[in-house]
Short mmCIF file of C-alpha atoms in Angstrom, two decimals:
data_model
loop_
_atom_site.label_atom_id
_atom_site.label_comp_id
_atom_site.label_asym_id
_atom_site.label_seq_id
_atom_site.Cartn_x
_atom_site.Cartn_y
_atom_site.Cartn_z
CA MET A 1 24.25 5.19 -47.32
CA MET A 2 23.64 3.96 -43.76
CA LEU A 3 21.16 5.81 -41.61
CA PHE A 4 23.36 5.57 -38.54
CA GLN A 5 26.07 3.32 -37.24
CA LEU A 6 24.87 0.92 -34.58
CA GLU A 7 27.38 0.08 -31.91
CA THR A 8 28.50 -3.47 -31.42
CA PRO A 9 25.91 -5.00 -29.12
CA VAL A 10 27.02 -5.92 -25.60
CA ARG A 11 25.73 -9.23 -24.30
CA ALA A 12 23.33 -8.81 -21.43
CA LEU A 13 22.08 -11.06 -18.66
CA VAL A 14 18.47 -10.21 -17.80
CA THR A 15 16.80 -11.58 -14.71
CA TRP A 16 13.00 -11.70 -14.69
CA PHE A 17 10.91 -12.34 -11.61
CA PRO A 18 7.49 -13.58 -12.87
CA ASP A 19 4.38 -11.89 -11.44
CA TRP A 20 6.43 -9.50 -9.38
CA PRO A 21 3.49 -7.27 -8.32
CA LEU A 22 1.90 -10.42 -6.83
CA VAL A 23 5.13 -11.52 -5.17
CA ALA A 24 5.65 -8.03 -3.72
CA ALA A 25 2.10 -7.95 -2.36
CA ARG A 26 2.62 -11.30 -0.61
CA LEU A 27 5.98 -10.23 0.78
CA ALA A 28 4.26 -7.13 2.22
CA ASP A 29 1.46 -9.34 3.65
CA ALA A 30 -1.13 -7.58 1.45
CA LEU A 31 -2.30 -10.94 0.07
CA PRO A 32 -2.68 -14.33 1.79
CA PRO A 33 -0.78 -17.42 0.58
CA ASP A 34 -2.26 -20.59 -0.96
CA VAL A 35 -5.51 -19.02 -2.14
CA PRO A 36 -6.53 -17.55 -5.50
CA VAL A 37 -5.17 -14.02 -5.44
CA ALA A 38 -4.56 -11.26 -7.98
CA VAL A 39 -3.22 -7.75 -8.24
CA ILE A 40 -5.38 -5.30 -10.20
CA GLY A 41 -4.50 -2.07 -11.97
CA LYS A 42 -6.99 0.20 -13.79
CA GLY A 43 -9.70 -2.42 -13.42
CA VAL A 44 -7.80 -5.31 -15.04
CA ILE A 45 -5.67 -8.16 -13.70
CA ALA A 46 -2.01 -7.18 -13.62
CA ALA A 47 -0.75 -10.44 -12.03
CA CYS A 48 -2.42 -13.54 -10.59
CA SER A 49 -1.43 -16.68 -8.71
CA ALA A 50 -1.29 -20.22 -10.06
CA GLU A 51 -4.45 -21.04 -8.08
CA ALA A 52 -6.26 -18.20 -9.86
CA ARG A 53 -4.91 -19.23 -13.29
CA ALA A 54 -6.28 -22.74 -12.66
CA GLU A 55 -9.75 -21.13 -12.38
CA GLY A 56 -9.36 -19.32 -15.71
CA VAL A 57 -8.07 -15.96 -14.46
CA VAL A 58 -5.44 -14.50 -16.76
CA ARG A 59 -3.51 -11.26 -17.00
CA GLY A 60 -5.43 -8.48 -18.74
CA LEU A 61 -8.84 -9.84 -17.75
CA ARG A 62 -11.35 -7.37 -16.35
CA LEU A 63 -11.93 -7.68 -12.63
CA ARG A 64 -15.64 -8.45 -12.90
CA GLU A 65 -14.98 -11.23 -15.43
CA ALA A 66 -12.17 -12.59 -13.22
CA GLN A 67 -14.49 -12.73 -10.20
CA THR A 68 -17.15 -14.46 -12.30
CA ARG A 69 -14.63 -17.16 -13.15
CA CYS A 70 -13.27 -17.36 -9.64
CA PRO A 71 -15.73 -16.04 -6.97
CA GLU A 72 -13.26 -16.64 -4.11
CA LEU A 73 -10.60 -14.50 -5.79
CA VAL A 74 -8.79 -12.15 -3.34
CA VAL A 75 -7.46 -8.93 -4.89
CA CYS A 76 -5.40 -5.90 -3.99
CA ALA A 77 -4.49 -2.79 -5.94
CA VAL A 78 -1.22 -2.26 -7.81
CA ASP A 79 1.23 -0.29 -5.68
CA PRO A 80 4.44 0.84 -7.47
CA VAL A 81 5.99 1.96 -4.18
CA ARG A 82 5.41 -1.46 -2.65
CA ASP A 83 6.84 -3.15 -5.71
CA ALA A 84 10.02 -1.04 -5.60
CA THR A 85 10.38 -1.38 -1.82
CA GLU A 86 10.13 -5.16 -1.84
CA PHE A 87 12.44 -5.41 -4.87
CA GLU A 88 15.29 -3.52 -3.15
CA PRO A 89 16.46 -6.51 -1.00
CA VAL A 90 16.41 -8.71 -4.13
CA VAL A 91 18.64 -6.26 -6.02
CA SER A 92 20.98 -6.00 -3.07
CA SER A 93 21.29 -9.75 -2.96
CA LEU A 94 22.05 -9.91 -6.71
CA GLU A 95 24.72 -7.21 -6.33
CA GLU A 96 26.50 -9.37 -3.78
CA ARG A 97 26.93 -12.08 -6.41
CA THR A 98 27.06 -10.08 -9.63
CA PRO A 99 27.90 -6.33 -9.24
CA GLY A 100 26.73 -3.85 -11.85
CA VAL A 101 22.95 -4.42 -11.72
CA GLU A 102 20.63 -2.08 -13.59
CA VAL A 103 16.98 -2.11 -12.47
CA LEU A 104 14.83 -1.85 -15.61
CA ARG A 105 11.72 -1.86 -13.47
CA PRO A 106 10.68 -3.70 -10.28
CA GLY A 107 10.79 -7.39 -11.15
CA LEU A 108 13.24 -6.99 -14.07
CA CYS A 109 16.94 -6.16 -13.99
CA ALA A 110 19.98 -6.53 -16.26
CA ILE A 111 23.79 -6.87 -15.94
CA ARG A 112 26.60 -7.08 -18.45
CA ALA A 113 27.15 -10.75 -19.11
CA LYS A 114 30.88 -10.49 -20.00
CA GLY A 115 32.18 -9.71 -16.53
CA ALA A 116 29.92 -12.18 -14.75
CA ALA A 117 30.79 -14.96 -17.22
CA ARG A 118 34.51 -14.29 -16.77
CA TYR A 119 34.20 -14.43 -12.98
CA TYR A 120 32.07 -17.58 -12.76
CA GLY A 121 33.66 -19.42 -15.70
CA GLY A 122 30.85 -19.15 -18.20
CA GLU A 123 27.52 -17.58 -18.92
CA GLU A 124 25.48 -20.51 -17.69
CA ALA A 125 27.45 -20.57 -14.43
CA ALA A 126 26.79 -16.85 -14.00
CA ALA A 127 23.08 -17.44 -14.56
CA GLY A 128 23.21 -20.20 -11.96
CA ALA A 129 24.74 -17.79 -9.42
CA VAL A 130 21.88 -15.37 -10.09
CA LEU A 131 19.23 -18.09 -9.57
CA GLU A 132 20.96 -19.21 -6.37
CA SER A 133 20.80 -15.65 -5.04
CA ALA A 134 17.09 -15.40 -5.80
CA ASP A 135 16.41 -18.83 -4.34
CA ARG A 136 18.09 -17.82 -1.11
CA LEU A 137 15.43 -15.09 -0.74
CA GLY A 138 12.62 -17.54 -1.60
CA VAL A 139 11.56 -15.84 -4.88
CA GLU A 140 11.28 -17.36 -8.33
CA ALA A 141 13.60 -16.04 -11.05
CA ARG A 142 14.23 -16.70 -14.73
CA VAL A 143 17.39 -15.73 -16.62
CA GLY A 144 17.96 -14.94 -20.31
CA ILE A 145 21.31 -14.10 -21.93
CA ALA A 146 21.53 -12.61 -25.40
CA ASP A 147 23.22 -9.98 -27.56
CA SER A 148 20.95 -7.17 -26.34
CA VAL A 149 18.80 -6.26 -23.34
CA PHE A 150 15.57 -6.66 -25.31
CA ALA A 151 16.51 -10.07 -26.66
CA ALA A 152 17.71 -11.24 -23.25
CA GLU A 153 14.39 -10.14 -21.72
CA GLN A 154 12.40 -12.14 -24.29
CA ALA A 155 14.67 -15.11 -23.67
CA ALA A 156 14.01 -14.92 -19.93
CA ARG A 157 10.28 -14.73 -20.56
CA SER A 158 10.50 -17.81 -22.82
CA THR A 159 11.84 -20.02 -20.02
CA SER A 160 9.81 -22.40 -17.89
CA GLU A 161 9.87 -23.70 -14.36
CA LEU A 162 11.81 -26.79 -15.46
CA SER A 163 14.31 -24.77 -17.51
CA ALA A 164 14.84 -21.39 -15.88
CA VAL A 165 17.86 -20.33 -18.02
CA LEU A 166 18.02 -19.65 -21.75
CA VAL A 167 21.36 -18.63 -23.29
CA LEU A 168 21.23 -17.46 -26.94
CA PRO A 169 24.46 -17.99 -28.92
CA ALA A 170 26.17 -14.85 -30.13
CA GLY A 171 24.62 -13.56 -33.33
CA SER A 172 21.41 -15.54 -32.98
CA SER A 173 19.21 -12.90 -31.36
CA ARG A 174 17.60 -11.75 -34.64
CA ASP A 175 16.56 -15.29 -35.58
CA PHE A 176 15.27 -15.92 -32.05
CA LEU A 177 13.13 -12.81 -32.05
CA ALA A 178 11.74 -13.31 -35.58
CA PRO A 179 8.57 -15.26 -34.61
CA PHE A 180 7.59 -12.90 -31.72
CA PRO A 181 4.51 -10.72 -32.37
CA VAL A 182 5.04 -6.98 -32.67
CA GLU A 183 3.09 -6.44 -29.41
CA VAL A 184 6.20 -7.41 -27.39
CA LEU A 185 7.76 -4.09 -28.42
CA GLY A 186 5.67 -2.39 -25.75
CA GLN A 187 4.35 0.29 -28.17
CA PRO A 188 0.60 -0.43 -28.60
CA LYS A 189 -0.06 2.34 -31.13
CA LEU A 190 2.88 1.39 -33.31
CA ALA A 191 2.00 -2.32 -33.03
CA SER A 192 -1.61 -1.63 -34.10
CA LEU A 193 -0.40 0.34 -37.15
CA LEU A 194 2.12 -2.34 -38.10
CA LYS A 195 -0.49 -5.07 -37.96
CA ARG A 196 -2.84 -3.08 -40.18
CA LEU A 197 0.03 -2.88 -42.72
CA GLY A 198 0.61 -6.61 -42.57
CA VAL A 199 3.77 -6.53 -40.36
CA LEU A 200 2.77 -9.11 -37.79
CA THR A 201 6.06 -10.34 -36.36
CA LEU A 202 9.42 -8.92 -35.40
CA GLY A 203 10.93 -10.92 -38.30
CA ASN A 204 8.69 -9.06 -40.75
CA LEU A 205 9.78 -5.74 -39.23
CA ALA A 206 13.49 -6.59 -39.25
CA THR A 207 13.45 -7.39 -43.00
CA LEU A 208 12.21 -3.91 -43.88
CA PRO A 209 14.86 -1.35 -44.98
CA ALA A 210 15.79 0.89 -42.03
CA ALA A 211 15.52 4.06 -44.16
CA ASP A 212 11.94 3.21 -45.16
CA VAL A 213 10.98 2.46 -41.54
CA ARG A 214 12.35 5.76 -40.37
CA ALA A 215 10.62 7.69 -43.18
CA ARG A 216 7.26 6.08 -42.35
CA PHE A 217 7.35 5.70 -38.56
CA GLY A 218 9.96 8.17 -37.34
CA ALA A 219 12.09 7.71 -34.25
CA ALA A 220 9.74 5.18 -32.65
CA GLY A 221 9.87 3.07 -35.76
CA ILE A 222 13.64 3.04 -36.08
CA THR A 223 13.96 2.07 -32.39
CA ALA A 224 11.52 -0.80 -32.89
CA HIS A 225 13.45 -1.88 -36.00
CA ALA A 226 16.70 -2.02 -34.03
CA LEU A 227 15.01 -4.08 -31.27
CA ALA A 228 13.59 -6.53 -33.84
CA SER A 229 17.02 -6.84 -35.44
CA GLY A 230 18.65 -7.85 -32.13
CA GLN A 231 20.56 -4.54 -31.93
CA ASP A 232 18.97 -2.87 -28.91
CA PRO A 233 20.65 0.55 -28.66
CA ARG A 234 20.20 0.56 -24.91
CA LYS A 235 23.25 -0.03 -22.80
CA VAL A 236 23.38 -1.68 -19.37
CA VAL A 237 24.03 1.21 -16.97
CA PRO A 238 24.68 -0.18 -13.51
CA ARG A 239 23.04 1.70 -10.71
CA THR A 240 24.91 3.32 -7.87
CA PRO A 241 23.86 1.36 -4.77
CA PRO A 242 22.15 3.67 -2.29
CA ARG A 243 23.90 4.28 0.92
CA LYS A 244 22.56 1.99 3.62
CA LEU A 245 20.69 4.12 6.14
CA ASP A 246 19.47 1.21 8.23
CA GLN A 247 20.84 0.74 11.75
CA ARG A 248 20.88 -2.45 13.79
CA ALA A 249 21.68 -3.21 17.40
CA ASP A 250 22.47 -6.76 18.63
CA PHE A 251 22.38 -7.79 22.29
CA GLU A 252 24.26 -10.69 23.82
CA PRO A 253 22.79 -11.77 26.15
CA GLY A 254 19.32 -10.63 25.25
CA LEU A 255 17.58 -7.84 27.20
CA ASP A 256 14.35 -8.54 29.00
CA ARG A 257 13.38 -5.10 30.30
CA VAL A 258 12.14 -2.15 28.25
CA ASP A 259 14.08 0.40 30.33
CA GLN A 260 17.33 -1.52 29.72
CA LEU A 261 16.53 -1.77 26.03
CA ALA A 262 15.72 1.95 25.72
CA PHE A 263 18.98 2.86 27.41
CA GLN A 264 21.07 0.58 25.15
CA LEU A 265 19.29 1.77 22.00
CA ARG A 266 19.93 5.45 22.52
CA ALA A 267 23.33 5.38 20.81
CA THR A 268 21.91 3.38 17.86
CA ALA A 269 19.00 5.82 17.50
CA ASP A 270 21.42 8.76 17.54
CA ALA A 271 23.49 7.07 14.82
CA PHE A 272 20.38 6.35 12.75
CA VAL A 273 19.14 9.95 12.82
CA ALA A 274 22.62 11.34 12.21
CA GLY A 275 23.12 9.01 9.23
CA VAL A 276 19.93 10.16 7.64
CA GLN A 277 20.75 13.80 8.21
CA THR A 278 24.22 13.33 6.74
CA GLU A 279 22.47 12.58 3.43
CA GLY A 280 20.51 15.82 3.71
CA LEU A 281 17.31 13.91 4.72
CA VAL A 282 14.96 13.39 7.61
CA CYS A 283 12.94 10.27 8.33
CA THR A 284 9.12 10.72 8.33
CA GLU A 285 8.16 7.04 8.33
CA LEU A 286 10.13 4.37 10.20
CA ARG A 287 9.95 0.57 10.33
CA VAL A 288 11.06 -1.06 13.56
CA LEU A 289 11.92 -4.76 13.59
CA ILE A 290 12.44 -6.52 16.90
CA THR A 291 13.70 -10.12 17.19
CA ASP A 292 13.83 -12.18 20.40
CA GLU A 293 15.86 -15.25 21.40
CA ALA A 294 13.09 -17.64 20.33
CA GLY A 295 13.12 -16.23 16.78
CA SER A 296 9.82 -14.38 17.15
CA ARG A 297 9.74 -11.13 15.24
CA SER A 298 7.75 -7.97 15.76
CA GLU A 299 7.55 -5.57 12.84
CA ARG A 300 5.66 -2.27 12.65
CA THR A 301 5.82 0.90 10.56
CA TRP A 302 5.51 4.17 12.43
CA GLY A 303 4.71 7.62 11.02
CA HIS A 304 5.60 11.02 12.45
CA PRO A 305 3.76 14.35 11.88
CA ARG A 306 7.15 16.06 11.30
CA HIS A 307 10.29 13.91 11.47
CA PHE A 308 11.89 11.44 13.86
CA THR A 309 14.42 12.44 16.45
CA ALA A 310 16.46 9.92 18.45
CA SER A 311 14.02 10.22 21.37
CA ASP A 312 11.10 9.54 19.04
CA VAL A 313 12.82 6.43 17.70
CA VAL A 314 13.37 5.02 21.21
CA ASP A 315 9.77 5.83 22.18
CA ARG A 316 8.50 3.82 19.19
CA VAL A 317 10.46 0.76 20.27
CA ARG A 318 9.03 1.03 23.78
CA TRP A 319 5.45 1.44 22.50
CA GLN A 320 5.86 -1.45 20.08
CA LEU A 321 7.00 -3.78 22.81
CA GLN A 322 4.24 -2.74 25.18
CA SER A 323 1.60 -3.28 22.50
CA GLN A 324 2.60 -6.86 21.78
CA PRO A 325 0.10 -9.65 22.56
CA PRO A 326 0.48 -11.29 25.98
CA ALA A 327 3.35 -13.71 26.33
CA PRO A 328 2.51 -17.44 26.92
CA ALA A 329 1.42 -18.37 30.42
CA SER A 330 4.15 -19.46 32.86
CA ASP A 331 5.08 -23.15 32.99
CA LYS A 332 5.61 -25.30 36.09
CA THR A 333 9.04 -26.63 37.03
CA ALA A 334 9.59 -30.12 38.32
CA ASP A 335 9.37 -28.96 41.93
CA GLY A 336 6.15 -27.09 41.29
CA GLY A 337 7.68 -23.62 40.95
CA ALA A 338 6.66 -21.26 38.21
CA VAL A 339 8.86 -20.28 35.33
CA ASN A 340 7.88 -16.99 33.81
CA SER A 341 8.36 -17.11 30.05
CA GLY A 342 7.59 -13.42 29.60
CA MET A 343 9.71 -10.35 30.32
CA SER A 344 10.41 -9.07 33.83
CA ASP A 345 8.48 -6.15 35.19
CA GLY A 346 9.69 -2.83 34.01
CA GLY A 347 8.50 -2.96 30.45
CA MET A 348 7.10 -6.18 29.02
CA ALA A 349 5.23 -7.62 31.98
CA ARG A 350 1.89 -6.51 30.57
CA GLY A 351 2.57 -8.18 27.25
CA GLY A 352 5.49 -8.59 24.90
CA LEU A 353 7.72 -11.01 23.05
CA SER A 354 8.10 -14.38 24.70
CA SER A 355 11.85 -14.13 25.40
CA PRO A 356 14.59 -11.50 25.74
CA VAL A 357 15.26 -9.22 22.76
CA VAL A 358 18.46 -9.94 20.83
CA ARG A 359 18.13 -7.57 17.85
CA VAL A 360 16.46 -4.27 16.99
CA GLU A 361 16.59 -2.79 13.48
CA PHE A 362 15.62 0.68 12.23
CA VAL A 363 14.68 1.01 8.56
CA PRO A 364 13.69 4.36 7.03
CA VAL A 365 10.57 3.77 4.96
CA ARG A 366 9.99 7.33 3.85
CA VAL A 367 12.39 10.27 3.91
CA ASP A 368 12.18 13.90 2.95
CA SER A 369 14.63 16.69 2.27
CA ILE A 370 15.90 18.28 5.45
CA ALA A 371 15.37 21.67 3.83
CA HIS A 372 11.58 21.16 4.08
CA HIS A 373 11.78 20.73 7.84
CA GLY A 374 13.97 23.63 8.97
CA ARG A 375 12.77 25.86 11.76
CA ALA A 376 11.51 29.34 11.00
CA LEU A 377 13.65 32.32 11.94
CA PHE A 378 11.39 33.24 14.89
CA GLY A 379 10.11 29.77 15.71
CA ASP A 380 6.93 28.09 14.57
CA GLY A 381 4.60 29.69 17.11
CA ALA A 382 1.41 27.93 18.17
CA GLU A 383 1.92 25.02 15.83
CA GLU A 384 5.28 24.22 17.43
CA GLN A 385 3.78 24.34 20.89
CA ILE A 386 0.89 22.06 19.89
CA HIS A 387 3.34 19.55 18.36
CA HIS A 388 5.55 19.48 21.46
CA GLY A 389 2.55 19.25 23.77
CA LEU A 390 0.93 16.34 21.95
CA SER A 391 4.28 14.55 21.59
CA ARG A 392 4.91 14.97 25.30
CA ILE A 393 1.49 13.53 26.22
CA GLN A 394 2.02 10.67 23.78
CA SER A 395 5.42 9.86 25.25
CA MET A 396 3.94 9.65 28.73
CA LEU A 397 0.64 7.82 27.96
CA GLY A 398 1.51 5.72 24.93
CA HIS A 399 1.09 5.81 21.17
CA GLU A 400 -2.67 5.08 21.14
CA ALA A 401 -3.45 7.62 23.86
CA VAL A 402 -3.40 10.64 21.53
CA VAL A 403 -5.61 10.35 18.47
CA VAL A 404 -6.73 12.77 15.76
CA PRO A 405 -9.76 12.53 13.43
CA ALA A 406 -9.43 11.61 9.78
CA ILE A 407 -11.90 11.15 6.95
CA SER A 408 -12.52 7.67 5.62
CA GLY A 409 -15.08 6.31 3.17
CA GLY A 410 -18.77 5.68 3.75
CA ARG A 411 -22.27 7.15 3.46
CA LEU A 412 -23.13 7.39 7.12
CA LEU A 413 -21.23 10.05 8.98
CA ALA A 414 -20.11 7.67 11.72
CA GLU A 415 -18.58 5.45 9.03
CA ARG A 416 -16.62 8.36 7.53
CA ARG A 417 -15.04 9.33 10.85
CA ARG A 418 -11.86 7.52 11.85
CA LEU A 419 -9.46 8.17 14.70
CA VAL A 420 -5.76 7.52 14.09
CA PRO A 421 -2.85 7.91 16.53
CA TRP A 422 -1.06 11.27 16.41
CA GLY A 423 1.66 11.04 13.79
CA ASP A 424 0.28 8.04 11.92
CA ALA A 425 -0.98 8.40 8.37
CA LEU A 426 -4.43 7.21 7.44
CA PRO A 427 -4.16 3.61 6.19
CA THR A 428 -3.84 3.36 2.43
CA GLY A 429 -7.12 1.47 2.08
CA ALA A 430 -9.04 4.04 4.11
CA ALA A 431 -7.52 6.95 2.17
CA ALA A 432 -8.54 5.31 -1.13
CA LEU A 433 -12.10 4.80 0.17
CA ALA A 434 -12.41 8.46 1.07
CA THR A 435 -11.79 9.49 -2.52
CA ARG A 436 -14.68 7.47 -3.94
CA PRO A 437 -17.84 9.30 -4.92
CA TRP A 438 -20.18 7.55 -2.42
CA PRO A 439 -23.57 8.36 -3.99
CA GLY A 440 -26.11 9.21 -1.31
CA ARG A 441 -23.70 10.87 1.13
CA ILE A 442 -24.50 14.27 2.63
CA PRO A 443 -22.97 17.15 0.63
CA ASP A 444 -20.85 19.85 2.25
CA PRO A 445 -20.96 21.60 4.62
CA GLN A 446 -20.83 18.62 6.95
CA PRO A 447 -22.35 18.62 10.46
CA ALA A 448 -19.93 19.73 13.21
CA THR A 449 -21.16 17.20 15.81
CA VAL A 450 -21.39 13.55 14.73
CA PHE A 451 -22.78 11.19 17.37
CA ALA A 452 -20.78 8.07 18.05
CA SER A 453 -23.98 6.06 17.80
CA LEU A 454 -27.42 7.00 16.57
CA VAL A 455 -29.48 8.96 19.14
CA PRO A 456 -33.19 8.07 19.30
CA VAL A 457 -35.56 11.02 18.60
CA LEU A 458 -39.18 11.55 17.57
CA LEU A 459 -40.62 13.46 14.60
CA LEU A 460 -44.36 13.94 14.88
CA ASP A 461 -47.00 15.34 12.61
CA ALA A 462 -49.87 17.66 13.58
CA ASN A 463 -51.74 14.69 15.08
CA LYS A 464 -48.69 13.80 17.18
CA GLU A 465 -48.21 10.60 15.14
CA LYS A 466 -44.81 9.48 13.89
CA VAL A 467 -44.00 10.92 10.50
CA ARG A 468 -43.81 8.19 7.88
CA THR A 469 -42.98 7.83 4.21
CA ASP A 470 -45.17 6.06 1.66
CA HIS A 471 -44.13 3.35 -0.82
CA ARG A 472 -42.89 6.00 -3.26
CA GLY A 473 -40.65 7.70 -0.70
CA GLY A 474 -42.81 10.74 -0.06
CA LEU A 475 -44.04 12.01 3.32
CA ILE A 476 -47.52 10.90 4.36
CA ALA A 477 -47.83 13.99 6.55
CA PRO A 478 -45.48 16.99 7.10
CA PRO A 479 -43.52 17.15 10.38
CA MET A 480 -44.78 19.51 13.07
CA TRP A 481 -43.02 18.52 16.31
CA PHE A 482 -39.45 17.40 17.00
CA CYS A 483 -38.57 15.58 20.25
CA PRO A 484 -34.85 15.31 21.11
CA GLY A 485 -34.03 12.16 23.06
CA GLY A 486 -37.34 10.59 22.02
CA ASP A 487 -39.21 12.23 24.89
CA PRO A 488 -42.61 13.66 23.79
CA ALA A 489 -42.56 15.99 26.76
CA ARG A 490 -39.52 17.85 25.27
CA ARG A 491 -41.13 18.48 21.89
CA ARG A 492 -40.20 21.52 19.88
CA LEU A 493 -41.81 23.06 16.84
CA VAL A 494 -40.25 22.27 13.49
CA ALA A 495 -39.26 25.59 11.94
CA GLN A 496 -37.86 24.25 8.62
CA TRP A 497 -37.19 20.84 7.14
CA ALA A 498 -35.87 19.21 3.94
CA GLY A 499 -36.04 15.65 2.65
CA PRO A 500 -36.48 12.80 2.47
CA TRP A 501 -33.39 11.46 0.68
CA PRO A 502 -33.41 7.67 0.37
CA LEU A 503 -30.35 5.77 1.44
CA LYS A 504 -29.89 2.15 0.35
CA GLN A 505 -26.62 0.22 0.74
CA ARG A 506 -25.38 -3.37 0.94
CA TRP A 507 -28.69 -4.77 -0.23
CA TRP A 508 -26.94 -8.10 -0.84
CA ASP A 509 -25.75 -8.42 2.81
CA ALA A 510 -28.49 -9.50 5.20
CA ASP A 511 -26.45 -8.50 8.27
CA HIS A 512 -25.29 -5.04 7.13
CA ARG A 513 -27.83 -3.80 4.63
CA LEU A 514 -29.47 -0.49 5.29
CA GLU A 515 -32.63 1.10 3.87
CA ALA A 516 -33.44 4.47 5.42
CA ASP A 517 -34.38 8.05 4.65
CA ARG A 518 -32.45 11.18 5.64
CA PHE A 519 -33.93 14.49 6.74
CA GLN A 520 -32.57 17.89 7.68
CA LEU A 521 -34.53 20.14 9.97
CA VAL A 522 -34.29 23.21 12.11
CA ASP A 523 -36.24 23.15 15.37
CA GLY A 524 -37.89 26.01 17.21
CA ASN A 525 -34.74 26.62 19.27
CA GLY A 526 -32.71 27.30 16.14
CA GLU A 527 -30.78 23.99 16.25
CA ALA A 528 -30.23 22.13 12.98
CA TRP A 529 -30.26 18.34 12.92
CA LEU A 530 -29.53 15.49 10.49
CA LEU A 531 -32.09 12.76 11.05
CA LEU A 532 -32.44 9.18 9.81
CA LEU A 533 -35.70 7.25 9.46
CA ASP A 534 -35.43 3.46 9.25
CA GLU A 535 -38.36 1.09 8.98
CA GLN A 536 -39.59 1.74 12.49
CA ASN A 537 -37.75 4.58 14.27
CA TRP A 538 -36.33 8.08 14.02
CA TRP A 539 -32.69 8.70 14.86
CA ALA A 540 -30.41 11.71 15.10
CA GLU A 541 -27.22 11.11 13.17
CA ALA A 542 -25.55 14.55 13.70
CA ARG A 543 -26.16 18.14 14.69
CA TYR A 544 -25.16 21.30 12.83
CA ASP A 545 -23.48 23.55 15.42
#
């Protein structure tokens, strides 16, 4: 009696993009080209470049071991959002050639081979169309075609740079999969148990009776048995392409003044915001891409503390153009006159793209449900007024003119403070640094006033000598007098004090290493201070207000 009736397998075409996390990081400019680079996740190498592999770095290697093998290795963290974002244009390009794409995960997708083969005149021709689509975007792709999604994926992974397509004849998937180790099933616990029982390959697993596999391993085992037998129960379910929310404006001839550009972009900005709202969404993070006649491109991602309106979108274009590096110096004509290669006054004279703008694109990077951003019944009170006030100042003075404090990583308080423009999120790297433990930092509550740079002070003992620490980190003499500003004439009695707490960081870096001791004290006027003692001098790092 059969355990269940497997459906007739449907041939699948699977496209695999090798080392996609690495490719996505490079597309997002998170990693430089032509140097040993790697993407790490949970402390191990998730993907690495050919230059890194030549130095002995492989996937699954611990980061410290990888850096030992390749000291010049450049790394960045795994970012699933980045991987999915950069994969979207690739999927869209594939859908233009072969509709019905299912994204298995970023870097791996599948389509039903039957329809593509019928359209292109054969399975190999369909695979060639897929490779051509990937090549047009400048990314490497491999294609496998087999009787199931799982077998097609293994076929794609078995290809090489010289032979990027592998087509398995119908009915041959089980024999093809037989020599593969059980680890390729993607179930580590089941694979470990199978190996202990002597089932080392997919061929060994496929020969076992299905009823016995189910009785011993349950649902996970019967699924693995079907995969090993070339009868993957998964179907290719094409995705529904998301509605395109991007908006683009083209100008012929190009515009060379910001005021002209802002006026022409108003309708496009209105259409962009309306299109997002039609989907029940609002845009909270926006990417603006500006292209000029010379082919130069300016790209920047903007955040918003609430959500973008059409006026906000136009403002971001203006700020982005005004923040560009200066255009090349003017050239001389044959008669000695000057030819200005930059924009005319009125927008880009103080710096901008080197020629008139011919295209502006708006791409929503992050959206949120419009229900989360509705106005309260009686308004939003003081918060609403603050938002409008800051936005108004920012629109008049520029994006960088209004900044708000944020917490970053570090042991010194000045290192932990970071100012970001109003509406911008803290950079991902800085946010990650802030979550680290940072041994040696001052515990909460933190001082209210942090000096932009260390302020010189004096801490004297009863003999009016500078207080020092011995070789074991203890005080040679207790503090008696505190002198703000380092002026002995302004000395105050020390009412209370605590410390020292040693602080040592970057001992390996001669230019940035720090060895110091921290103190807290309350002076005779009732003011509390956070002090720092280096090898020679006393400094005030902050004050508790």
